Amino acid sequence: MVIKMQAEALDAFMHEVFEQVAEDFAVEEVCPGEITVRLRVTHKHLRPGGTISGPSMFALADVSAYLMTLAMIGPEALAVTTNCAIDFMRKPAAGVDLIAKGRLLKLGKVLSVSDVMLYSEGMEEPVARASLTYAIPPRRGV
Amino acid sequence: MVIKMQAEALDAFMHEVFEQVAEDFAVEEVCPGEITVRLRVTHKHLRPGGTISGPSMFALADVSAYLMTLAMIGPEALAVTTNCAIDFMRKPAAGVDLIAKGRLLKLGKVLSVSDVMLYSEGMEEPVARASLTYAIPPRRGV
Amino acid sequence: MVIKMQAEALDAFMHEVFEQVAEDFAVEEVCPGEITVRLRVTHKHLRPGGTISGPSMFALADVSAYLMTLAMIGPEALAVTTNCAIDFMRKPAAGVDLIAKGRLLKLGKVLSVSDVMLYSEGMEEPVARASLTYAIPPRRGV
Amino acid sequence: MVIKMQAEALDAFMHEVFEQVAEDFAVEEVCPGEITVRLRVTHKHLRPGGTISGPSMFALADVSAYLMTLAMIGPEALAVTTNCAIDFMRKPAAGVDLIAKGRLLKLGKVLSVSDVMLYSEGMEEPVARASLTYAIPPRRGV
């Protein structure tokens, strides 16, 4: 698998198409079939008690799987999530960012399948786990 | 099944414990084992092209299942989502709110299971479908 | 939605392509976007204590969603399950068949999405709930 | 994490409580929080064309997550699957066994969460991926 978009290109693309939330996320690393994405946790992501909200965790898993797919197929704003299964396993630690580690399990012609583990930065045990399917729009020349 | 919290009580509880997002949601109706919740769609829920973001749809499904569980067990801020499977099936219509119709499928001692259908207001076909599991904290006197 | 295969045609198709297990299942009713399928519970479906095994419940949900899709698109042995999320909620009753009630939530060009509730015959509360996605092979003339 | 049941003990337990299917499975290896289980593929697991049936893949994922949980908590026939999300990604190779590699992601007091990758023996790319939740019965002395 050849990487078509590196971390900088993915960040730039995110700022272009998801301008509203692009500041929340930072692509830390892209390898063939793997990605690391940071959620810069701010007040808006929190719930009382300092824990990170479920929708914020979902958003991080979703954007990570999306960017990992784009890293492999190139900029396709039209790829859409069709399915996500997510397990919330532990309370995220207060005061630290959330780090997503994604793996691309399948890159087919019409579907990509990924799984993503979410960690409180510096912790060993995952706070959540997600698997996601993306529908890839028909590609020119494929 | 006896309803322990009606729509007004659920709205009030939401303002108390999820003050940051309570304005986004409105409980429309509560019946035994069923709930209808509205997402008041505003700019922050949108993606380019006017479509509603995946995390906003997840948030609506999640809050609906949570409030439906509370309607049956009473105010328990500590109930936590342990699992969600969500299918995104159609693009939400632009310019209308999103309506969640939830059903409580099981209310056990430690877990509740719900499913939720999401509709663009006034449309017949669902835009998304979710199933959610909540872990219920040990209850006094149970 | 027009039904392309009625119950008898679905049963016949099942005997043709899934000869090994076709005897286990009976299509009870087909309506536009809905199906009822019976699992004829025999010794091989049971676990100690008389409960029905998880794989047997999965198989019933899977075959129901598959046949419901075929009812709408016609005989396509090549449609394949891409995803299933299943919640096991109650212990099935001993000594009775399992009845699946399926609904087709989306029939797209490449994907169909269904949900299925499983009941012990004669019981009101579901024993399990599943959602399934099928990939539909490219169709001639579509 | 200390292993309470090694591969031989798990195999023996499986023969005791799942006598009907125990011959289909073999525990290959148990490490803290990890397990490898083989499905001995025979005629009954196949679909026309030589591919392995969905319920057989589900059964392998399910038994792997169950045995991995037991490896850590000891023999508890009463642990039950509450939820499974499974993605079918590739057609299994004909004529070879199916190998499950499971990881225990969380072992809580009432729930365990695992994920399992399924491989056709000797192949690098997974044919399926599953995540499973088990409800653990209250334990003596815990």
Coordinates of C-alpha atoms in Angstrom, one line a residue:
Chain A
M1 CA 0.0 0.0 0.0
V2 CA 1.3 3.4 -1.0
I3 CA 0.4 6.4 1.1
K4 CA -1.2 9.1 -1.2
M5 CA -1.6 11.7 1.6
Q6 CA 0.8 12.3 4.4
A7 CA 0.0 13.8 7.8
E8 CA 0.3 17.4 6.5
A9 CA -1.9 16.8 3.5
L10 CA -4.5 15.2 5.7
D11 CA -4.5 18.1 8.1
A12 CA -4.8 20.6 5.2
F13 CA -7.6 18.7 3.7
M14 CA -9.4 18.5 7.0
H15 CA -9.1 22.3 7.4
E16 CA -10.6 22.7 3.9
V17 CA -13.6 20.4 4.2
F18 CA -14.3 20.2 8.0
E19 CA -13.3 23.7 8.9
Q20 CA -15.6 23.7 11.9
V21 CA -13.8 21.0 13.8
A22 CA -10.4 20.8 12.1
E23 CA -8.8 22.6 15.0
D24 CA -9.9 19.9 17.4
F25 CA -7.8 17.2 15.6
A26 CA -4.2 16.7 14.7
V27 CA -2.8 13.9 12.6
E28 CA 0.3 12.7 14.4
E29 CA 1.6 10.0 12.2
V30 CA 0.6 8.1 9.0
C31 CA 2.1 4.7 8.0
P32 CA 0.8 2.3 5.4
G33 CA -2.5 1.1 6.8
E34 CA -2.0 2.9 10.2
I35 CA -2.7 6.3 11.6
T36 CA -2.4 8.2 14.9
V37 CA -4.7 11.2 15.5
R38 CA -4.9 13.4 18.5
L39 CA -8.1 15.0 19.9
R40 CA -7.0 18.3 21.5
V41 CA -9.4 18.1 24.5
T42 CA -11.0 21.4 25.4
H43 CA -13.9 22.5 27.5
K44 CA -16.5 21.7 24.8
H45 CA -15.5 18.0 24.8
L46 CA -16.1 17.5 28.5
R47 CA -18.9 16.3 30.7
P48 CA -19.4 17.1 34.3
G49 CA -16.6 15.5 36.3
G50 CA -14.0 16.2 33.6
T51 CA -14.7 13.1 31.5
I52 CA -14.8 13.3 27.7
S53 CA -18.2 13.0 26.1
G54 CA -19.2 10.0 24.1
P55 CA -19.9 12.0 21.0
S56 CA -16.3 13.5 21.2
M57 CA -14.9 9.9 21.4
F58 CA -17.1 8.9 18.5
A59 CA -15.9 11.9 16.5
L60 CA -12.3 11.1 17.1
A61 CA -12.8 7.4 16.0
D62 CA -14.7 8.5 12.9
V63 CA -12.3 11.2 11.7
S64 CA -9.4 8.8 12.3
A65 CA -10.9 6.1 10.1
Y66 CA -11.9 8.6 7.5
L67 CA -8.4 10.2 7.3
M68 CA -6.7 6.7 7.2
T69 CA -8.9 5.8 4.2
L70 CA -8.1 9.1 2.5
A71 CA -4.4 8.5 3.2
M72 CA -4.7 5.4 1.0
I73 CA -7.1 6.6 -1.7
G74 CA -6.4 10.3 -1.9
P75 CA -8.7 13.3 -1.2
E76 CA -12.3 12.1 -1.5
A77 CA -14.6 14.4 0.5
L78 CA -17.5 12.2 -0.5
A79 CA -16.5 9.0 1.4
V80 CA -19.2 8.4 4.0
T81 CA -19.4 6.4 7.2
T82 CA -22.0 3.7 6.8
N83 CA -21.5 1.8 10.0
C84 CA -19.8 2.2 13.4
A85 CA -19.6 -0.2 16.4
I86 CA -18.0 1.4 19.4
D87 CA -17.3 0.0 22.9
F88 CA -16.7 2.4 25.8
M89 CA -14.6 0.6 28.2
R90 CA -13.0 3.0 30.7
K91 CA -13.4 6.5 31.9
P92 CA -10.9 8.8 30.1
A93 CA -8.4 10.5 32.3
A94 CA -9.0 14.1 33.1
G95 CA -6.7 16.8 31.8
V96 CA -5.0 14.9 29.0
D97 CA -5.7 14.6 25.3
L98 CA -7.2 11.5 23.6
I99 CA -5.1 9.6 21.2
A100 CA -6.5 7.4 18.4
K101 CA -4.5 4.5 16.9
G102 CA -6.2 3.3 13.7
R103 CA -5.6 0.3 11.5
L104 CA -7.0 -0.2 8.0
L105 CA -8.3 -3.8 7.8
K106 CA -9.7 -3.7 4.3
L107 CA -9.6 -1.3 1.4
G108 CA -12.0 -2.6 -1.2
K109 CA -13.4 -0.9 -4.2
V110 CA -16.6 0.2 -2.5
L111 CA -16.0 -0.3 1.2
S112 CA -13.1 0.3 3.6
V113 CA -13.1 -1.3 7.1
S114 CA -11.0 0.1 10.0
D115 CA -10.6 -0.4 13.7
V116 CA -9.5 2.3 16.1
M117 CA -8.4 2.2 19.7
L118 CA -8.7 5.3 21.8
Y119 CA -6.2 6.0 24.7
S120 CA -5.9 8.8 27.2
E121 CA -2.5 10.1 26.5
G122 CA 0.2 8.3 28.4
M123 CA -2.1 5.5 29.5
E124 CA -1.7 1.9 28.5
E125 CA -5.3 0.6 28.6
P126 CA -7.7 1.8 25.9
V127 CA -10.7 3.9 26.9
A128 CA -12.7 2.8 23.8
R129 CA -12.6 0.7 20.7
A130 CA -14.4 1.2 17.5
S131 CA -14.8 -0.4 14.1
L132 CA -16.0 1.6 11.1
T133 CA -17.0 1.0 7.6
Y134 CA -16.8 3.7 4.9
A135 CA -18.5 3.7 1.5
I136 CA -16.0 4.9 -1.1
P137 CA -17.5 6.7 -4.1
P138 CA -16.7 5.3 -7.6
R139 CA -13.2 6.5 -8.5
R140 CA -12.2 7.8 -11.9
G141 CA -10.0 5.4 -13.7
V142 CA -10.6 2.5 -11.3
Chain B
M1 CA -43.4 -0.5 33.2
V2 CA -44.1 2.6 35.1
I3 CA -42.6 5.9 34.0
K4 CA -40.5 7.5 36.8
M5 CA -39.6 10.7 34.9
Q6 CA -41.8 12.4 32.4
A7 CA -40.6 14.7 29.5
E8 CA -40.3 17.8 31.7
A9 CA -38.4 16.0 34.4
L10 CA -36.0 14.6 31.8
D11 CA -35.4 18.0 30.2
A12 CA -34.7 19.5 33.6
F13 CA -32.3 16.7 34.5
M14 CA -30.5 17.2 31.2
H15 CA -30.1 20.9 31.9
E16 CA -28.7 20.0 35.3
V17 CA -26.1 17.4 34.3
F18 CA -25.4 18.1 30.6
E19 CA -25.7 21.8 30.8
Q20 CA -23.3 22.3 27.8
V21 CA -25.5 20.5 25.3
A22 CA -29.0 20.5 26.9
E23 CA -30.2 23.3 24.7
D24 CA -29.6 21.1 21.6
F25 CA -32.2 18.5 22.6
A26 CA -35.8 18.5 23.5
V27 CA -37.8 15.5 24.8
E28 CA -41.0 15.5 22.8
E29 CA -42.8 12.5 24.2
V30 CA -42.3 9.7 26.8
C31 CA -44.4 6.5 26.8
P32 CA -43.6 3.3 28.7
G33 CA -40.5 1.9 26.9
E34 CA -40.6 4.6 24.2
I35 CA -39.2 8.1 23.7
T36 CA -39.2 10.9 21.1
V37 CA -36.3 13.4 21.2
R38 CA -35.6 16.3 18.9
L39 CA -32.2 17.6 17.9
R40 CA -32.6 21.3 17.3
V41 CA -30.2 21.5 14.3
T42 CA -28.0 24.6 14.3
H43 CA -24.8 25.6 12.5
K44 CA -22.6 23.7 14.8
H45 CA -24.2 20.4 13.9
L46 CA -23.6 20.8 10.1
R47 CA -21.0 19.7 7.7
P48 CA -20.3 21.4 4.3
G49 CA -23.3 20.9 2.0
G50 CA -25.8 21.3 4.9
T51 CA -25.7 17.7 6.1
I52 CA -25.7 16.8 9.7
S53 CA -22.5 15.5 11.1
G54 CA -22.1 11.9 12.2
P55 CA -21.1 12.9 15.8
S56 CA -24.3 14.9 16.0
M57 CA -26.4 11.9 15.0
F58 CA -24.5 9.7 17.4
A59 CA -25.1 12.3 20.2
L60 CA -28.9 12.3 19.5
A61 CA -29.1 8.5 19.5
D62 CA -27.0 8.4 22.7
V63 CA -29.0 11.0 24.6
S64 CA -32.3 9.4 23.5
A65 CA -31.3 5.9 24.8
Y66 CA -29.9 7.5 28.0
L67 CA -33.1 9.5 28.7
M68 CA -35.3 6.6 27.9
T69 CA -33.4 4.5 30.4
L70 CA -33.7 7.2 33.0
A71 CA -37.4 7.6 32.3
M72 CA -37.8 4.0 33.6
I73 CA -35.2 3.9 36.5
G74 CA -35.2 7.5 37.7
P75 CA -32.4 10.1 37.7
E76 CA -29.1 8.2 37.6
A77 CA -26.4 10.5 36.2
L78 CA -24.0 7.6 36.5
A79 CA -25.5 5.3 33.9
V80 CA -22.9 5.0 31.2
T81 CA -23.0 3.9 27.5
T82 CA -21.0 0.7 27.1
N83 CA -21.7 0.0 23.5
C84 CA -23.3 1.5 20.4
A85 CA -23.7 0.1 16.9
I86 CA -25.0 2.7 14.4
D87 CA -25.8 2.5 10.7
F88 CA -25.9 5.7 8.6
M89 CA -28.3 5.0 5.8
R90 CA -29.3 8.3 4.1
K91 CA -28.2 11.8 4.0
P92 CA -30.3 13.9 6.4
A93 CA -32.4 16.6 4.7
A94 CA -31.1 20.2 5.0
G95 CA -32.9 22.8 7.0
V96 CA -35.0 20.5 9.2
D97 CA -34.5 19.1 12.7
L98 CA -33.6 15.5 13.4
I99 CA -36.1 13.4 15.3
A100 CA -35.2 10.3 17.3
K101 CA -37.7 7.5 18.1
G102 CA -36.3 5.2 20.8
R103 CA -37.6 1.9 22.1
L104 CA -36.3 0.2 25.3
L105 CA -35.8 -3.5 24.4
K106 CA -34.5 -4.6 27.8
L107 CA -34.2 -3.1 31.2
G108 CA -32.1 -5.5 33.3
K109 CA -30.5 -5.0 36.7
V110 CA -27.1 -4.1 35.2
L111 CA -27.8 -3.4 31.5
S112 CA -30.4 -1.6 29.4
V113 CA -30.6 -2.2 25.7
S114 CA -32.4 0.3 23.3
D115 CA -32.7 0.9 19.7
V116 CA -33.2 4.3 18.1
M117 CA -34.3 5.3 14.6
L118 CA -33.4 8.8 13.4
Y119 CA -35.5 10.7 11.0
S120 CA -35.3 14.1 9.2
E121 CA -38.4 15.8 10.5
G122 CA -41.3 15.1 8.1
M123 CA -39.6 12.3 6.2
E124 CA -40.7 8.7 6.3
E125 CA -37.4 6.9 5.7
P126 CA -34.9 6.8 8.5
V127 CA -31.5 8.5 8.1
A128 CA -29.8 6.3 10.7
R129 CA -30.4 3.5 13.1
A130 CA -28.6 2.8 16.4
S131 CA -28.6 0.2 19.1
L132 CA -27.1 1.1 22.5
T133 CA -26.3 -0.6 25.8
Y134 CA -26.1 1.2 29.1
A135 CA -24.6 0.0 32.3
I136 CA -26.8 0.8 35.2
P137 CA -25.0 1.5 38.5
P138 CA -26.1 -0.6 41.5
R139 CA -29.4 0.9 42.8
R140 CA -30.3 1.5 46.4
G141 CA -32.9 -0.8 47.6
V142 CA -32.7 -3.1 44.6
Chain C
M1 CA -41.4 -1.8 -3.2
V2 CA -42.5 -4.8 -5.3
I3 CA -41.9 -8.3 -4.0
K4 CA -39.9 -10.2 -6.5
M5 CA -39.8 -13.5 -4.6
Q6 CA -42.6 -14.8 -2.4
A7 CA -42.2 -17.2 0.6
E8 CA -42.3 -20.3 -1.6
A9 CA -39.7 -19.0 -4.0
L10 CA -37.4 -18.0 -1.1
D11 CA -37.8 -21.5 0.4
A12 CA -37.0 -23.1 -2.9
F13 CA -34.0 -20.9 -3.5
M14 CA -32.7 -21.7 0.0
H15 CA -33.0 -25.4 -0.7
E16 CA -31.0 -24.9 -3.9
V17 CA -28.1 -22.8 -2.6
F18 CA -28.0 -23.6 1.2
E19 CA -29.0 -27.2 0.9
Q20 CA -27.1 -28.1 4.2
V21 CA -29.2 -25.9 6.4
A22 CA -32.4 -25.2 4.4
E23 CA -34.4 -27.7 6.5
D24 CA -33.7 -25.6 9.6
F25 CA -35.6 -22.6 8.3
A26 CA -39.1 -21.8 7.0
V27 CA -40.2 -18.5 5.5
E28 CA -43.5 -17.8 7.2
E29 CA -44.5 -14.5 5.6
V30 CA -43.2 -11.9 3.2
C31 CA -44.5 -8.4 2.9
P32 CA -42.9 -5.4 1.2
G33 CA -39.9 -4.7 3.3
E34 CA -40.8 -7.3 6.0
I35 CA -40.2 -11.0 6.6
T36 CA -41.0 -13.6 9.2
V37 CA -38.7 -16.7 9.3
R38 CA -38.9 -19.7 11.7
L39 CA -36.0 -21.6 13.1
R40 CA -37.2 -25.2 13.6
V41 CA -35.2 -25.8 16.8
T42 CA -33.7 -29.3 17.0
H43 CA -31.1 -30.9 19.2
K44 CA -28.2 -29.5 17.2
H45 CA -29.2 -25.9 18.0
L46 CA -29.2 -26.4 21.7
R47 CA -26.7 -25.8 24.5
P48 CA -26.7 -27.5 27.9
G49 CA -29.8 -26.4 29.8
G50 CA -31.9 -26.4 26.7
T51 CA -31.0 -22.9 25.6
I52 CA -30.5 -22.1 21.9
S53 CA -26.9 -21.4 20.9
G54 CA -25.6 -18.0 19.9
P55 CA -24.5 -19.2 16.5
S56 CA -28.0 -20.6 15.8
M57 CA -29.5 -17.2 16.7
F58 CA -27.0 -15.4 14.5
A59 CA -27.8 -17.9 11.7
L60 CA -31.5 -17.1 11.9
A61 CA -30.9 -13.3 11.9
D62 CA -28.5 -13.7 9.0
V63 CA -30.7 -15.8 6.8
S64 CA -33.7 -13.6 7.5
A65 CA -32.0 -10.4 6.4
Y66 CA -30.6 -12.2 3.4
L67 CA -33.9 -13.6 2.3
M68 CA -35.6 -10.3 2.8
T69 CA -33.1 -8.6 0.6
L70 CA -33.6 -11.3 -2.1
A71 CA -37.4 -10.9 -1.8
M72 CA -36.9 -7.4 -3.1
I73 CA -34.0 -7.8 -5.6
G74 CA -34.6 -11.4 -6.9
P75 CA -32.4 -14.5 -6.6
E76 CA -28.8 -13.3 -6.1
A77 CA -26.8 -16.1 -4.4
L78 CA -23.8 -13.7 -4.3
A79 CA -25.1 -11.1 -1.9
V80 CA -22.8 -11.3 1.1
T81 CA -23.1 -10.2 4.7
T82 CA -20.6 -7.5 5.4
N83 CA -21.5 -6.5 8.9
C84 CA -23.7 -7.7 11.8
A85 CA -24.3 -6.2 15.2
I86 CA -26.3 -8.5 17.5
D87 CA -27.5 -8.0 21.1
F88 CA -28.4 -11.1 23.1
M89 CA -31.0 -9.9 25.7
R90 CA -32.9 -12.9 27.1
K91 CA -32.5 -16.6 27.4
P92 CA -34.7 -18.3 24.7
A93 CA -37.5 -20.4 26.1
A94 CA -36.9 -24.2 26.0
G95 CA -38.9 -26.4 23.7
V96 CA -40.3 -23.8 21.3
D97 CA -39.1 -22.5 17.9
L98 CA -37.4 -19.2 17.4
I99 CA -39.2 -16.6 15.2
A100 CA -37.4 -13.8 13.4
K101 CA -39.2 -10.6 12.4
G102 CA -37.1 -8.6 9.9
R103 CA -37.5 -5.1 8.4
L104 CA -35.6 -3.8 5.4
L105 CA -34.4 -0.3 6.4
K106 CA -32.5 0.5 3.2
L107 CA -32.2 -1.0 -0.2
G108 CA -29.5 0.8 -2.0
K109 CA -27.5 0.0 -5.1
V110 CA -24.6 -1.6 -3.3
L111 CA -25.8 -2.1 0.3
S112 CA -29.0 -3.3 2.0
V113 CA -29.5 -2.6 5.7
S114 CA -32.0 -4.6 7.8
D115 CA -32.9 -5.1 11.4
V116 CA -34.2 -8.3 12.9
M117 CA -35.9 -9.1 16.2
L118 CA -35.8 -12.7 17.5
Y119 CA -38.6 -14.1 19.6
S120 CA -39.2 -17.4 21.4
E121 CA -42.5 -18.5 19.8
G122 CA -45.4 -17.2 21.8
M123 CA -43.4 -14.7 23.9
E124 CA -43.7 -11.0 23.7
E125 CA -40.3 -9.9 24.7
P126 CA -37.5 -10.3 22.2
V127 CA -34.6 -12.7 23.0
A128 CA -32.2 -10.9 20.6
R129 CA -31.9 -8.0 18.2
A130 CA -29.6 -7.8 15.2
S131 CA -28.8 -5.3 12.4
L132 CA -27.2 -6.5 9.2
T133 CA -25.6 -5.0 6.1
Y134 CA -25.5 -6.9 2.8
A135 CA -23.3 -6.0 -0.2
I136 CA -25.3 -6.5 -3.3
P137 CA -23.4 -7.6 -6.4
P138 CA -23.6 -5.3 -9.5
R139 CA -26.9 -6.2 -11.2
R140 CA -27.4 -6.7 -14.9
G141 CA -29.4 -3.9 -16.4
V142 CA -29.1 -1.6 -13.3
Chain D
M1 CA -3.1 -10.7 34.7
V2 CA -2.7 -14.3 35.9
I3 CA -3.9 -17.1 33.7
K4 CA -6.3 -19.3 35.6
M5 CA -6.9 -21.9 32.9
Q6 CA -4.4 -23.0 30.3
A7 CA -5.1 -24.3 26.9
E8 CA -5.6 -27.9 28.1
A9 CA -8.0 -26.9 30.9
L10 CA -10.0 -24.8 28.4
D11 CA -10.3 -27.6 26.0
A12 CA -11.4 -30.0 28.7
F13 CA -14.0 -27.4 30.0
M14 CA -15.3 -27.0 26.4
H15 CA -15.7 -30.7 26.1
E16 CA -17.6 -30.8 29.3
V17 CA -20.1 -27.9 28.7
F18 CA -20.3 -27.7 24.9
E19 CA -19.9 -31.3 24.1
Q20 CA -21.8 -30.9 20.8
V21 CA -19.3 -28.6 19.2
A22 CA -16.1 -29.1 21.3
E23 CA -14.5 -31.2 18.6
D24 CA -14.8 -28.3 16.1
F25 CA -12.4 -26.1 18.1
A26 CA -8.9 -26.4 19.5
V27 CA -7.2 -23.9 21.8
E28 CA -3.8 -23.4 20.3
E29 CA -2.3 -20.9 22.7
V30 CA -3.1 -18.8 25.8
C31 CA -1.1 -15.8 26.9
P32 CA -2.2 -13.2 29.5
G33 CA -5.1 -11.4 27.7
E34 CA -4.5 -13.3 24.4
I35 CA -5.8 -16.5 22.8
T36 CA -5.4 -18.4 19.6
V37 CA -8.2 -20.9 18.7
R38 CA -8.5 -23.1 15.6
L39 CA -11.7 -24.0 13.8
R40 CA -11.2 -27.5 12.3
V41 CA -13.2 -26.8 9.1
T42 CA -15.3 -29.7 8.0
H43 CA -18.1 -30.2 5.5
K44 CA -20.7 -28.9 7.9
H45 CA -19.0 -25.5 8.1
L46 CA -19.1 -24.9 4.4
R47 CA -21.3 -23.1 1.9
P48 CA -21.5 -23.9 -1.8
G49 CA -18.2 -22.9 -3.5
G50 CA -16.2 -24.1 -0.5
T51 CA -16.5 -20.9 1.6
I52 CA -17.0 -21.0 5.3
S53 CA -20.5 -20.0 6.5
G54 CA -21.1 -16.8 8.5
P55 CA -22.5 -18.7 11.5
S56 CA -19.3 -20.8 11.6
M57 CA -17.2 -17.6 11.7
F58 CA -19.4 -16.1 14.3
A59 CA -19.2 -19.3 16.4
L60 CA -15.4 -19.2 16.3
A61 CA -15.2 -15.6 17.3
D62 CA -17.7 -16.2 20.1
V63 CA -16.0 -19.3 21.5
S64 CA -12.6 -17.5 21.4
A65 CA -13.8 -14.5 23.3
Y66 CA -15.6 -16.8 25.8
L67 CA -12.5 -19.0 26.4
M68 CA -10.2 -16.0 26.7
T69 CA -12.5 -14.6 29.4
L70 CA -12.6 -18.0 31.2
A71 CA -8.8 -18.2 31.0
M72 CA -8.7 -15.1 33.2
I73 CA -11.6 -15.7 35.6
G74 CA -11.7 -19.5 35.8
P75 CA -14.5 -21.9 34.8
E76 CA -17.8 -20.0 34.7
A77 CA -20.2 -21.8 32.3
L78 CA -22.7 -19.1 33.0
A79 CA -20.9 -16.2 31.4
V80 CA -23.1 -15.1 28.5
T81 CA -22.5 -13.1 25.3
T82 CA -24.5 -9.9 25.5
N83 CA -23.2 -8.2 22.3
C84 CA -21.2 -8.9 19.1
A85 CA -20.3 -6.7 16.2
I86 CA -18.7 -8.6 13.3
D87 CA -17.3 -7.4 10.0
F88 CA -16.9 -10.0 7.2
M89 CA -14.2 -8.6 5.0
R90 CA -12.8 -11.3 2.7
K91 CA -13.9 -14.8 1.5
P92 CA -12.1 -17.5 3.5
A93 CA -9.7 -19.6 1.5
A94 CA -11.0 -23.1 0.7
G95 CA -9.4 -26.2 2.2
V96 CA -7.7 -24.6 5.2
D97 CA -8.7 -24.1 8.8
L98 CA -9.8 -20.8 10.3
I99 CA -7.6 -19.3 13.0
A100 CA -8.9 -16.8 15.6
K101 CA -6.5 -14.4 17.4
G102 CA -8.3 -12.8 20.4
R103 CA -7.3 -10.0 22.7
L104 CA -9.0 -9.2 26.0
L105 CA -9.5 -5.4 26.1
K106 CA -11.3 -5.1 29.4
L107 CA -12.0 -7.5 32.2
G108 CA -14.4 -5.7 34.5
K109 CA -16.5 -7.0 37.4
V110 CA -19.6 -7.5 35.3
L111 CA -18.4 -7.2 31.7
S112 CA -15.5 -8.4 29.6
V113 CA -14.8 -6.9 26.2
S114 CA -12.7 -8.7 23.6
D115 CA -11.8 -8.3 20.0
V116 CA -11.0 -11.2 17.6
M117 CA -9.4 -11.4 14.2
L118 CA -10.1 -14.4 12.0
Y119 CA -7.6 -15.6 9.5
S120 CA -7.5 -18.4 6.9
E121 CA -4.6 -20.5 8.1
G122 CA -1.4 -19.2 6.4
M123 CA -2.9 -16.0 5.1
E124 CA -1.9 -12.5 6.2
E125 CA -5.1 -10.6 5.7
P126 CA -8.0 -11.2 8.1
V127 CA -11.2 -12.6 6.7
A128 CA -13.3 -11.2 9.6
R129 CA -13.1 -9.1 12.7
A130 CA -15.4 -9.2 15.7
S131 CA -15.8 -7.5 19.0
L132 CA -17.7 -9.2 21.8
T133 CA -19.0 -8.3 25.2
Y134 CA -19.6 -11.0 27.9
A135 CA -21.7 -10.6 31.1
I136 CA -19.8 -12.2 33.9
P137 CA -22.0 -13.7 36.7
P138 CA -21.4 -12.4 40.2
R139 CA -18.4 -14.3 41.6
R140 CA -18.0 -15.8 45.0
G141 CA -15.6 -13.8 47.1
V142 CA -15.4 -10.8 44.8

